[in-house]
Amino acid sequence: AKLVNEEDARVCHEIPDDACHEVPRNFFLLIGSYVLTKLGDSIANPKTTLTWMMDAIGAPVALTGLLVPVRESGSLIPQLVIAAFVRRQPVRKWVWVVGSLLQAAAVLAMGLAAWFLSGVAAGFAVVACLAVFSLARGLSSVAAKDVLGKSIPKTRRGRVNGFSASAAGFATLGLGAALVALGTDDGAPATFLVLLAGAAALWVAAAALYSQIAEARGETAGGGNALTEAFRRLALLRDDRPFRNFVIARALLLCSALSAPYYVILARSHDTGVAGQLGFFIIAGGLASSLSAPFWGRMADWSSRTVMVVAALITSVLGFLAVAVEIFEPVLAATIWFYPAVFLVLMIAHSGVRLGRKTYVVDLASGNRRTDYVAVSNSVIGVVLLLLGGMGAVAQVFSVPFVILALSSLGLGGAAMSWALPEVT
């Protein structure tokens, strides 16, 4: 009642009446588990930590370039098939729990690969572990949206994501500050083993919390042959215009996720001579979540469509400005603070994109249709991510600033498409 600041704190929308009294307990269990997994994601981030690790262990650049596409698309593309399995489960929290435990195992294996292997062998091992991690993440992702929709009413869902992202952001900020203050050698295999082992422990703890959620039994219709059900659900893109437009908008909004590694590449191209640069980027990521997530969460409960529009515009304008500085003010671009500051703003915008589109798709549908929407949109976006993964090759042919400009232009299209979507909140 204190957190949501509503006159009727027991009001429930689109969840079973007998689940209404469990809302407060579920609210905090969800926040707790989300905080732990979000912190784990910040530690095992392919845009920062894993990229640094691959370079430190001597993995080829070609394998390093696969990290973000594998991490994102691997968790999205199989979801059309995964959703059919999830639909057969009347209680779906256990799907999330299994996925979380598998993610823990994969992250720990990455740390062990960095410790015992080097060069090409280490690179292939990390990418293979990341593929397993991504598949497990997809399992949890499909279940998470449905459990959230069944256990938390409409007007609280954005704040579950908002509060959890904020708390995880503060924790990430502390981690980054510790790395900088302690002067940690961010190129030592032992550093990565400790970081990733700690991240694995967070996913195990999250699974323990999530298992305590009181989830009502749900519908199991449509849980037939996985591939047949998958192709049937693809028809949603043809027949459901609001959903189709949402998927197009979400594809264009990928600019916020895909831009991040290129800012890190530009930062690494300027030899600042300052140790612990990884810590500065981790601090920027933590600040972004802690500063913006509560705002985005409340705004998403008011209008998730508007959140997507605003976040896309921030991403696009930032890209144009950063490239202008890189080209016309290279001395400014070479300062130790410039690209971490750019990364901070980008992650604020990316937090808005994620919260906005997650809240929008949950509110757009109910029941099993919600699971279908999540699975179809995630699978389509996974394919788009693989196609856009070739932007690394474009950067080699042209330049990194050129890729940032291209992605920023996509962001403008994403803002326009999001504005055209119907209000659902």
C-alpha atoms as one frame of an Amber mdcrd trajectory, in Angstrom:
protein
   0.000   0.000   0.000   2.892   2.374   0.790   4.804   1.584  -2.379   1.987
   1.661  -4.913   0.339   4.734  -3.328  -3.237   3.780  -4.219  -6.364   4.522
  -2.193  -7.545   0.931  -2.615  -4.396  -1.124  -2.231  -6.303  -4.379  -2.717
  -7.736  -3.533  -6.118  -7.130  -6.364  -8.589  -7.406  -6.279 -12.356  -7.447
  -9.350 -14.607  -6.245 -11.828 -11.973  -8.336 -14.478 -10.159 -10.207 -13.257
  -7.083  -8.668 -15.972  -4.894  -5.187 -14.748  -5.899  -5.868 -11.167  -4.842
  -4.838 -11.601  -1.213  -1.503 -13.097  -2.324  -0.554  -9.985  -4.319   1.612
  -8.265  -1.635   3.649 -11.401  -0.934   4.046 -12.209  -4.627   4.968  -8.573
  -5.325   8.019  -8.746  -3.087   9.023 -12.286  -4.083   9.007 -11.215  -7.725
  11.008  -8.087  -6.933  13.538 -10.099  -4.921  14.090 -12.700  -7.618  14.244
 -10.046 -10.343  16.824  -8.027  -8.386  19.095 -11.061  -8.109  18.853 -12.019
 -11.786  19.241  -8.414 -12.966  22.393  -8.066 -10.872  23.648 -11.327 -12.342
  22.929  -9.976 -15.815  24.934  -6.846 -15.009  27.921  -8.933 -13.943  27.782
 -11.360 -16.903  27.004  -8.608 -19.416  28.217  -9.460 -22.947  28.448  -5.758
 -23.815  31.009  -5.108 -21.080  32.298  -7.893 -18.812  32.250 -10.762 -21.311
  33.808  -8.611 -24.042  36.603  -7.616 -21.651  37.056 -11.259 -20.665  37.292
 -12.523 -24.240  39.997  -9.959 -24.977  41.886 -10.840 -21.785  41.981 -14.578
 -22.525  43.078 -14.027 -26.114  39.901 -15.126 -27.898  39.628 -14.067 -31.565
  37.693 -10.885 -32.313  35.388 -12.882 -34.599  34.189 -14.904 -31.609  33.904
 -11.818 -29.428  31.611 -10.318 -32.052  29.211 -13.237 -31.590  28.555 -12.527
 -27.910  25.683 -10.059 -28.157  23.837 -11.791 -31.056  24.133 -15.226 -29.397
  23.162 -13.858 -25.988  20.042 -12.116 -27.283  18.829 -14.247 -30.193  19.595
 -17.546 -28.471  17.081 -16.704 -25.766  14.445 -15.462 -28.217  14.295 -17.614
 -31.356  13.345 -20.957 -29.669  10.495 -19.383 -27.730   7.827 -20.305 -30.279
   8.552 -23.948 -29.469   9.176 -23.360 -25.763   5.806 -21.612 -25.380   3.915
 -24.770 -26.383   5.652 -26.638 -23.556   4.957 -23.813 -21.096   1.258 -23.782
 -22.018   0.931 -27.397 -20.901   1.999 -26.437 -17.377  -0.881 -25.284 -15.138
   1.698 -23.838 -12.684   4.483 -22.168 -14.647   6.799 -20.826 -11.962   8.757
 -24.080 -12.015   9.688 -23.472 -15.645  11.279 -20.197 -14.547  13.082 -21.921
 -11.666  14.623 -24.578 -13.940  15.685 -21.888 -16.407  17.348 -19.896 -13.630
  19.331 -22.907 -12.391  20.512 -23.680 -15.930  21.638 -20.066 -16.324  23.630
 -20.369 -13.102  25.420 -23.471 -14.392  26.234 -21.842 -17.738  27.637 -18.668
 -16.162  29.836 -20.667 -13.785  31.114 -22.685 -16.761  32.128 -19.433 -18.516
  34.222 -18.452 -15.514  35.885 -21.883 -15.440  36.623 -21.622 -19.171  38.382
 -18.295 -18.577  40.419 -19.874 -15.769  41.487 -23.112 -17.457  41.547 -22.215
 -21.170  42.874 -19.473 -23.431  42.812 -18.375 -27.055  40.498 -20.011 -29.569
  39.519 -22.886 -27.256  38.463 -20.474 -24.527  36.539 -18.341 -27.019  34.563
 -21.285 -28.379  33.881 -22.561 -24.856  32.525 -19.181 -23.707  30.317 -18.794
 -26.786  28.985 -22.351 -26.337  28.208 -21.696 -22.657  26.549 -18.429 -23.614
  24.336 -20.289 -26.089  23.187 -22.634 -23.297  22.639 -19.626 -21.044  20.521
 -17.933 -23.710  18.330 -20.998 -24.268  17.736 -21.270 -20.519  16.954 -17.558
 -20.385  14.320 -18.068 -23.084  12.691 -20.758 -20.962  12.421 -18.363 -18.027
  11.316 -15.426 -20.165   8.191 -17.111 -21.516   7.151 -18.278 -18.063   7.939
 -14.950 -16.369   5.457 -12.859 -18.345   2.655 -15.316 -17.675   3.405 -15.682
 -13.949   3.520 -11.884 -13.655   0.196 -11.552 -15.474  -1.448 -14.218 -13.262
  -0.154 -12.976  -9.912   0.102  -9.166 -10.160  -2.744  -6.823 -11.252  -2.358
  -4.453 -14.205  -1.607  -1.293 -12.259   1.334  -2.873 -10.390   3.250  -4.715
 -13.123   5.364  -1.820 -14.298   6.436  -1.112 -10.733   7.546  -4.706 -10.164
  10.022  -4.257 -12.999  10.792  -0.679 -12.001  11.603  -1.332  -8.332  13.641
  -4.444  -9.121  15.681  -2.712 -11.813  16.345   0.201  -9.464  17.567  -2.001
  -6.604  19.735  -4.075  -8.955  21.111  -0.837 -10.367  22.281   0.331  -6.946
  23.916  -3.050  -6.321  25.646  -2.889  -9.707  26.838   0.619  -8.886  28.440
  -0.688  -5.707  30.157  -3.495  -7.611  31.613  -1.132 -10.188  32.787   1.285
  -7.511  34.494  -1.583  -5.685  36.334  -2.658  -8.832  37.601   0.890  -9.360
  38.442   1.576  -5.707  40.295  -1.702  -5.208  42.233  -1.259  -8.442  41.127
  -4.714  -9.539  43.044  -6.153 -12.480  40.196  -6.401 -14.976  42.356  -8.486
 -17.284  43.133 -11.360 -14.893  41.320 -14.708 -15.377  40.909 -14.986 -11.589
  38.884 -11.759 -11.588  36.437 -13.126 -14.142  36.144 -16.461 -12.328  35.202
 -14.703  -9.072  32.755 -12.363 -10.811  30.986 -15.103 -12.761  30.895 -17.549
  -9.834  29.221 -14.809  -7.812  26.730 -14.210 -10.612  25.896 -17.930 -10.721
  25.141 -17.866  -6.987  22.696 -14.994  -7.583  20.680 -17.067 -10.078  20.509
 -19.967  -7.618  19.201 -17.636  -4.897  16.672 -16.150  -7.332  15.341 -19.628
  -8.127  14.846 -20.278  -4.415  12.802 -17.071  -4.008  10.735 -17.594  -7.158
   9.758 -21.091  -6.058   7.862 -19.532  -3.123   5.453 -17.518  -5.327   1.786
 -18.417  -4.820   0.640 -19.028  -8.405  -2.900 -20.070  -9.278  -3.321 -22.956
 -11.700  -3.932 -21.659 -15.223  -5.231 -22.766 -18.589  -3.366 -25.529 -20.420
  -5.225 -25.421 -23.729  -3.094 -25.309 -26.849  -0.226 -27.312 -25.449  -0.100
 -29.780 -28.307   2.663 -30.531 -30.794   5.254 -27.819 -30.310   6.140 -27.100
 -33.945   2.514 -27.260 -35.101   1.442 -24.875 -32.368   4.368 -22.610 -33.178
   3.412 -22.230 -36.835  -0.220 -21.680 -35.884   0.740 -18.838 -33.560   2.781
 -17.152 -36.278  -0.568 -16.361 -37.880  -0.927 -13.681 -35.190   1.460 -11.539
 -37.220  -0.945 -11.699 -40.143  -4.278 -11.472 -38.351  -3.609  -9.270 -35.329
  -2.714  -5.774 -36.543  -1.968  -4.134 -33.140   0.341  -7.005 -32.260   2.037
  -6.922 -35.686   2.731  -3.202 -35.333   4.113  -3.778 -31.846   6.567  -6.362
 -33.210   7.709  -3.944 -35.926   8.176  -1.184 -33.355  10.106  -3.517 -31.058
  12.410  -4.546 -33.922  13.253  -0.907 -34.602  13.796  -0.291 -30.888  16.678
  -2.795 -30.924  18.854   0.233 -31.603  19.294   0.797 -27.865  20.694  -2.707
 -27.264  22.798  -2.965 -30.414  24.414   0.463 -30.025  26.044  -0.271 -26.654
  29.023  -2.405 -27.793  30.004   0.181 -30.393  30.304   2.904 -27.770  32.542
   0.553 -25.770  34.637  -0.091 -28.893  35.058   3.661 -29.433  36.063   4.105
 -25.790  38.677   1.348 -26.064  40.055   2.949 -29.239  41.143   5.962 -27.151
  44.128   5.017 -24.975  43.319   6.904 -21.771  45.943   5.092 -19.719  43.491
   4.709 -16.821  43.211   1.281 -15.173  39.875  -0.263 -14.233  37.979   1.092
 -17.221  35.569  -1.836 -16.991  34.541  -0.591 -13.547  33.579   2.809 -14.958
  31.225   1.215 -17.462  29.724  -1.048 -14.794  29.154   2.057 -12.646  27.443
   3.764 -15.590  25.146   0.769 -16.065  24.279   0.673 -12.371  23.568   4.404
 -12.220  21.307   4.148 -15.251  19.049   1.519 -13.677  18.946   3.084 -10.231
  18.183   6.569 -11.539  15.670   5.761 -14.243  13.894   2.493 -13.471  11.361
   3.828 -10.913  10.496   6.689 -13.259  10.102   4.384 -16.260   8.067   1.922
 -14.157   5.546   4.537 -13.032   5.399   6.014 -16.520   4.822   2.528 -17.984
   1.832   2.009 -15.675   0.452   5.300 -17.026   1.390   4.757 -20.703   3.866
   2.077 -21.747   3.562   3.274 -25.339   4.849   6.723 -24.383   7.789   5.146
 -22.555   8.885   3.410 -25.758   8.582   6.642 -27.750  10.606   8.754 -25.320
  13.316   6.113 -24.824  13.743   5.639 -28.584  14.111   9.377 -29.136  16.776
   9.612 -26.413  18.717   6.753 -28.021  18.612   8.355 -31.464  19.579  11.882
 -30.387  22.404  10.486 -28.244  23.825   8.592 -31.210  23.882  11.631 -33.463
  25.514  13.767 -30.752  28.139  11.165 -29.823  29.217  10.696 -33.439  29.444
  14.468 -33.896  31.779  14.704 -30.898  33.857  11.734 -32.090  34.379  13.349
 -35.495  34.637  17.054 -34.686  35.913  17.027 -31.046  38.195  13.974 -30.769
  40.012  15.422 -27.743  36.733  15.540 -25.817  35.825  12.035 -26.987  39.181
  10.744 -25.675  38.556  11.871 -22.093  38.048   9.125 -19.515  34.532  10.311
 -18.636  32.987  10.952 -22.067  32.037   7.460 -23.216  31.050   6.205 -19.757
  28.714   9.244 -19.640  27.346   8.381 -23.087  26.928   4.766 -21.960  25.038
   6.002 -18.885  22.500   7.933 -20.969  22.157   5.054 -23.428  21.457   2.579
 -20.625  18.841   4.947 -19.177  17.114   4.936 -22.548  17.533   1.161 -22.921
  15.953   0.649 -19.501  12.952   2.611 -20.752  12.723   0.584 -23.944  12.784
  -2.690 -22.009  10.296  -1.650 -19.336   7.989  -0.043 -21.865   7.771  -2.950
 -24.287   7.578  -5.583 -21.509   4.673  -3.793 -19.836   2.989  -3.121 -23.189
   2.961  -6.740 -24.364   1.666  -8.006 -21.002  -1.178  -5.443 -21.004  -1.985
  -6.021 -24.682  -3.387  -9.502 -24.026  -4.590 -11.805 -21.266  -4.633 -15.528
 -20.553  -2.849 -17.831 -22.982  -2.877 -15.095 -25.630  -0.300 -13.306 -23.471
   2.031 -16.307 -23.702   1.530 -16.407 -27.479   2.323 -12.719 -27.853   5.522
 -13.028 -25.838   6.684 -16.157 -27.679   5.954 -14.911 -31.203   7.410 -11.446
 -30.683  10.532 -12.797 -28.974  11.144 -15.371 -31.714  10.764 -12.803 -34.492
  13.054 -10.366 -32.685  15.618 -13.159 -32.260  15.799 -13.601 -36.036  16.077
  -9.835 -36.540  18.928  -9.735 -34.022  20.857 -12.359 -35.967  20.379 -10.351
 -39.156  21.506  -7.146 -37.465  24.448  -9.021 -35.954  26.134  -8.365 -39.293
  26.504  -4.732 -38.255  29.936  -5.699 -36.971  30.998  -6.501 -40.522  29.543
  -3.164 -41.646  31.679  -1.446 -39.011  34.798  -3.079 -40.449  33.952  -2.001
 -43.997  32.848   1.528 -43.128  33.356   2.643 -39.524  31.964   2.329 -36.011
  30.441   5.860 -36.110  28.635   4.917 -39.328  26.995   1.958 -37.583  25.932
   4.154 -34.655  24.334   6.619 -37.079  22.494   3.792 -38.854  21.168   2.393
 -35.558  20.148   5.881 -34.403  18.124   6.266 -37.591  16.349   2.992 -36.813
  15.513   4.459 -33.423  13.647   7.342 -35.031  11.547   4.802 -36.916  10.927
   2.923 -33.686   9.676   6.086 -31.991   7.275   6.756 -34.862   5.936   3.175
 -34.880   5.512   3.181 -31.091   3.547   6.418 -31.227   1.170   4.818 -33.724
   0.384   1.901 -31.382  -2.943   1.890 -29.491  -2.973   2.666 -25.767  -3.449
  -0.486 -23.657  -2.590   0.610 -20.106
